Amino acid sequence: MHVAGLQSRRRERGTTLESYVSIALGSALGGAGRYWCSGLVARHFGETFPWGTLVVNILGSFVVGFADALLAGTPVRHFVMAGLCGGYTTFSAFSLQTLNLARSGDWLRAGANVGTSVVTCLISVWLGHIAAVALNQAKWV
């Protein structure tokens, strides 16, 4: 394959240096946003239940659903979805907090965290998608 064809295929898959820089920047901003938001929620509601992680995951799910519908085919999609949301959402923190609740014998809270997180994040990603589809339709009216 010639060089131009290889470069074209890389651009189609989003493997340009600019894509990686964009994703890295989004990840840094998302991580800082997660730290701020989860801390704010934890200070307000306490830490007996991982409310901060739950709120971050719900908001991140909304943004992923919104961005998926609104930014399809745009270069900023990588920044928002892989970068910002990848750095912002906290599945690893969710998993560790759920494990810690279970290990301490608090099975009710561990189960509530899993059930609440799955249901609310699925609803949130769906609402984000619906909001972006409505916005896309309004732009063309």
PDB file of C-alpha atoms in Angstrom:
ATOM      1  CA  MET A   1       0.000   0.000   0.000  1.00  0.00           C
ATOM      2  CA  HIS A   2       1.350   3.445  -0.794  1.00  0.00           C
ATOM      3  CA  VAL A   3       1.974   6.082   1.900  1.00  0.00           C
ATOM      4  CA  ALA A   4      -0.976   8.322   0.984  1.00  0.00           C
ATOM      5  CA  GLY A   5      -3.391   5.385   1.226  1.00  0.00           C
ATOM      6  CA  LEU A   6      -2.026   4.387   4.635  1.00  0.00           C
ATOM      7  CA  GLN A   7      -2.313   7.959   5.911  1.00  0.00           C
ATOM      8  CA  SER A   8      -5.885   8.145   4.623  1.00  0.00           C
ATOM      9  CA  ARG A   9      -6.826   4.928   6.449  1.00  0.00           C
ATOM     10  CA  ARG A  10      -5.262   6.223   9.673  1.00  0.00           C
ATOM     11  CA  ARG A  11      -7.274   9.439   9.424  1.00  0.00           C
ATOM     12  CA  GLU A  12     -10.481   7.447   8.916  1.00  0.00           C
ATOM     13  CA  ARG A  13      -9.832   5.505  12.118  1.00  0.00           C
ATOM     14  CA  GLY A  14      -8.845   8.638  14.036  1.00  0.00           C
ATOM     15  CA  THR A  15      -5.236   7.600  14.656  1.00  0.00           C
ATOM     16  CA  THR A  16      -3.646  10.908  13.802  1.00  0.00           C
ATOM     17  CA  LEU A  17      -1.355  12.609  16.293  1.00  0.00           C
ATOM     18  CA  GLU A  18      -3.974  15.329  16.649  1.00  0.00           C
ATOM     19  CA  SER A  19      -6.533  12.713  17.722  1.00  0.00           C
ATOM     20  CA  TYR A  20      -4.252  11.405  20.445  1.00  0.00           C
ATOM     21  CA  VAL A  21      -3.453  14.905  21.698  1.00  0.00           C
ATOM     22  CA  SER A  22      -7.154  15.783  21.672  1.00  0.00           C
ATOM     23  CA  ILE A  23      -8.042  12.625  23.622  1.00  0.00           C
ATOM     24  CA  ALA A  24      -5.225  13.218  26.118  1.00  0.00           C
ATOM     25  CA  LEU A  25      -6.357  16.797  26.723  1.00  0.00           C
ATOM     26  CA  GLY A  26      -9.982  15.667  27.119  1.00  0.00           C
ATOM     27  CA  SER A  27      -8.894  12.939  29.548  1.00  0.00           C
ATOM     28  CA  ALA A  28      -7.000  15.433  31.690  1.00  0.00           C
ATOM     29  CA  LEU A  29      -9.978  17.799  31.800  1.00  0.00           C
ATOM     30  CA  GLY A  30     -12.363  14.923  32.476  1.00  0.00           C
ATOM     31  CA  GLY A  31     -10.239  13.591  35.332  1.00  0.00           C
ATOM     32  CA  ALA A  32     -10.027  17.019  36.954  1.00  0.00           C
ATOM     33  CA  GLY A  33     -13.783  17.461  36.487  1.00  0.00           C
ATOM     34  CA  ARG A  34     -14.461  14.076  38.075  1.00  0.00           C
ATOM     35  CA  TYR A  35     -12.313  14.917  41.096  1.00  0.00           C
ATOM     36  CA  TRP A  36     -14.062  18.255  41.575  1.00  0.00           C
ATOM     37  CA  CYS A  37     -17.629  16.998  41.011  1.00  0.00           C
ATOM     38  CA  SER A  38     -17.390  13.816  43.075  1.00  0.00           C
ATOM     39  CA  GLY A  39     -15.748  15.762  45.914  1.00  0.00           C
ATOM     40  CA  LEU A  40     -18.448  18.417  45.810  1.00  0.00           C
ATOM     41  CA  VAL A  41     -21.223  15.821  45.950  1.00  0.00           C
ATOM     42  CA  ALA A  42     -19.473  13.825  48.696  1.00  0.00           C
ATOM     43  CA  ARG A  43     -19.065  16.961  50.833  1.00  0.00           C
ATOM     44  CA  HIS A  44     -22.730  17.794  50.360  1.00  0.00           C
ATOM     45  CA  PHE A  45     -24.270  14.318  50.810  1.00  0.00           C
ATOM     46  CA  GLY A  46     -21.622  12.474  52.824  1.00  0.00           C
ATOM     47  CA  GLU A  47     -19.575   9.399  52.056  1.00  0.00           C
ATOM     48  CA  THR A  48     -21.582   6.536  53.557  1.00  0.00           C
ATOM     49  CA  PHE A  49     -22.810   5.854  50.009  1.00  0.00           C
ATOM     50  CA  PRO A  50     -20.715   6.698  46.918  1.00  0.00           C
ATOM     51  CA  TRP A  51     -23.012   9.533  45.792  1.00  0.00           C
ATOM     52  CA  GLY A  52     -20.190  11.448  44.099  1.00  0.00           C
ATOM     53  CA  THR A  53     -19.269   8.539  41.849  1.00  0.00           C
ATOM     54  CA  LEU A  54     -22.920   7.888  41.060  1.00  0.00           C
ATOM     55  CA  VAL A  55     -23.547  11.522  40.051  1.00  0.00           C
ATOM     56  CA  VAL A  56     -20.385  11.610  37.922  1.00  0.00           C
ATOM     57  CA  ASN A  57     -21.379   8.402  36.123  1.00  0.00           C
ATOM     58  CA  ILE A  58     -24.925   9.631  35.492  1.00  0.00           C
ATOM     59  CA  LEU A  59     -23.688  12.955  34.094  1.00  0.00           C
ATOM     60  CA  GLY A  60     -21.001  11.213  32.044  1.00  0.00           C
ATOM     61  CA  SER A  61     -23.568   8.798  30.643  1.00  0.00           C
ATOM     62  CA  PHE A  62     -25.774  11.699  29.603  1.00  0.00           C
ATOM     63  CA  VAL A  63     -22.867  13.427  27.860  1.00  0.00           C
ATOM     64  CA  VAL A  64     -21.836  10.207  26.073  1.00  0.00           C
ATOM     65  CA  GLY A  65     -25.384   9.687  24.783  1.00  0.00           C
ATOM     66  CA  PHE A  66     -25.636  13.339  23.764  1.00  0.00           C
ATOM     67  CA  ALA A  67     -22.232  13.397  22.065  1.00  0.00           C
ATOM     68  CA  ASP A  68     -22.834  10.108  20.271  1.00  0.00           C
ATOM     69  CA  ALA A  69     -25.916  11.519  18.546  1.00  0.00           C
ATOM     70  CA  LEU A  70     -24.744  15.116  18.135  1.00  0.00           C
ATOM     71  CA  LEU A  71     -21.097  14.727  17.169  1.00  0.00           C
ATOM     72  CA  ALA A  72     -21.171  11.733  14.819  1.00  0.00           C
ATOM     73  CA  GLY A  73     -18.610  12.192  12.074  1.00  0.00           C
ATOM     74  CA  THR A  74     -16.959  15.247  13.656  1.00  0.00           C
ATOM     75  CA  PRO A  75     -13.372  15.469  14.869  1.00  0.00           C
ATOM     76  CA  VAL A  76     -14.432  16.775  18.289  1.00  0.00           C
ATOM     77  CA  ARG A  77     -16.218  13.451  18.965  1.00  0.00           C
ATOM     78  CA  HIS A  78     -12.900  11.818  20.016  1.00  0.00           C
ATOM     79  CA  PHE A  79     -12.170  14.699  22.400  1.00  0.00           C
ATOM     80  CA  VAL A  80     -15.573  14.470  24.079  1.00  0.00           C
ATOM     81  CA  MET A  81     -16.277  10.743  24.104  1.00  0.00           C
ATOM     82  CA  ALA A  82     -12.898   9.011  24.465  1.00  0.00           C
ATOM     83  CA  GLY A  83     -11.159  11.917  26.176  1.00  0.00           C
ATOM     84  CA  LEU A  84     -13.490  13.987  28.325  1.00  0.00           C
ATOM     85  CA  CYS A  85     -15.982  11.232  29.189  1.00  0.00           C
ATOM     86  CA  GLY A  86     -13.255   8.589  29.445  1.00  0.00           C
ATOM     87  CA  GLY A  87     -11.427  10.714  31.993  1.00  0.00           C
ATOM     88  CA  TYR A  88     -14.607  11.858  33.727  1.00  0.00           C
ATOM     89  CA  THR A  89     -16.594   8.678  34.267  1.00  0.00           C
ATOM     90  CA  THR A  90     -15.523   6.454  37.078  1.00  0.00           C
ATOM     91  CA  PHE A  91     -16.289   2.817  36.460  1.00  0.00           C
ATOM     92  CA  SER A  92     -13.085   1.770  38.213  1.00  0.00           C
ATOM     93  CA  ALA A  93     -13.974   3.888  41.259  1.00  0.00           C
ATOM     94  CA  PHE A  94     -17.523   2.516  41.147  1.00  0.00           C
ATOM     95  CA  SER A  95     -16.163  -1.045  41.109  1.00  0.00           C
ATOM     96  CA  LEU A  96     -13.769  -0.477  43.997  1.00  0.00           C
ATOM     97  CA  GLN A  97     -16.370   1.316  46.119  1.00  0.00           C
ATOM     98  CA  THR A  98     -18.881  -1.481  45.501  1.00  0.00           C
ATOM     99  CA  LEU A  99     -16.269  -4.096  46.421  1.00  0.00           C
ATOM    100  CA  ASN A 100     -15.411  -2.199  49.600  1.00  0.00           C
ATOM    101  CA  LEU A 101     -19.085  -2.008  50.583  1.00  0.00           C
ATOM    102  CA  ALA A 102     -19.450  -5.762  49.990  1.00  0.00           C
ATOM    103  CA  ARG A 103     -16.221  -6.609  51.838  1.00  0.00           C
ATOM    104  CA  SER A 104     -17.403  -4.610  54.840  1.00  0.00           C
ATOM    105  CA  GLY A 105     -20.597  -6.675  54.856  1.00  0.00           C
ATOM    106  CA  ASP A 106     -22.808  -3.832  53.610  1.00  0.00           C
ATOM    107  CA  TRP A 107     -24.447  -5.945  50.919  1.00  0.00           C
ATOM    108  CA  LEU A 108     -27.556  -3.780  50.790  1.00  0.00           C
ATOM    109  CA  ARG A 109     -25.580  -0.648  49.869  1.00  0.00           C
ATOM    110  CA  ALA A 110     -23.336  -2.601  47.495  1.00  0.00           C
ATOM    111  CA  GLY A 111     -26.378  -3.953  45.658  1.00  0.00           C
ATOM    112  CA  ALA A 112     -28.075  -0.559  45.711  1.00  0.00           C
ATOM    113  CA  ASN A 113     -24.969   1.006  44.192  1.00  0.00           C
ATOM    114  CA  VAL A 114     -24.884  -1.548  41.357  1.00  0.00           C
ATOM    115  CA  GLY A 115     -28.618  -1.406  40.638  1.00  0.00           C
ATOM    116  CA  THR A 116     -28.911   2.362  40.916  1.00  0.00           C
ATOM    117  CA  SER A 117     -25.805   2.962  38.810  1.00  0.00           C
ATOM    118  CA  VAL A 118     -26.822   0.620  35.994  1.00  0.00           C
ATOM    119  CA  VAL A 119     -30.428   1.808  35.782  1.00  0.00           C
ATOM    120  CA  THR A 120     -29.779   5.538  36.145  1.00  0.00           C
ATOM    121  CA  CYS A 121     -26.795   5.551  33.779  1.00  0.00           C
ATOM    122  CA  LEU A 122     -28.765   3.683  31.101  1.00  0.00           C
ATOM    123  CA  ILE A 123     -31.609   6.173  31.483  1.00  0.00           C
ATOM    124  CA  SER A 124     -29.131   9.044  31.383  1.00  0.00           C
ATOM    125  CA  VAL A 125     -27.384   7.871  28.200  1.00  0.00           C
ATOM    126  CA  TRP A 126     -30.809   7.419  26.585  1.00  0.00           C
ATOM    127  CA  LEU A 127     -31.908  10.935  27.625  1.00  0.00           C
ATOM    128  CA  GLY A 128     -28.653  12.399  26.321  1.00  0.00           C
ATOM    129  CA  HIS A 129     -29.216  10.677  22.997  1.00  0.00           C
ATOM    130  CA  ILE A 130     -32.811  11.928  22.797  1.00  0.00           C
ATOM    131  CA  ALA A 131     -31.720  15.490  23.648  1.00  0.00           C
ATOM    132  CA  ALA A 132     -29.079  15.508  20.915  1.00  0.00           C
ATOM    133  CA  VAL A 133     -31.459  14.017  18.320  1.00  0.00           C
ATOM    134  CA  ALA A 134     -34.010  16.729  19.177  1.00  0.00           C
ATOM    135  CA  LEU A 135     -31.305  19.383  18.908  1.00  0.00           C
ATOM    136  CA  ASN A 136     -30.189  18.025  15.538  1.00  0.00           C
ATOM    137  CA  GLN A 137     -33.778  18.110  14.268  1.00  0.00           C
ATOM    138  CA  ALA A 138     -34.309  21.660  15.556  1.00  0.00           C
ATOM    139  CA  LYS A 139     -31.227  22.872  13.661  1.00  0.00           C
ATOM    140  CA  TRP A 140     -32.810  21.863  10.343  1.00  0.00           C
ATOM    141  CA  VAL A 141     -36.296  23.227  10.942  1.00  0.00           C
TER     142      VAL A 141
END
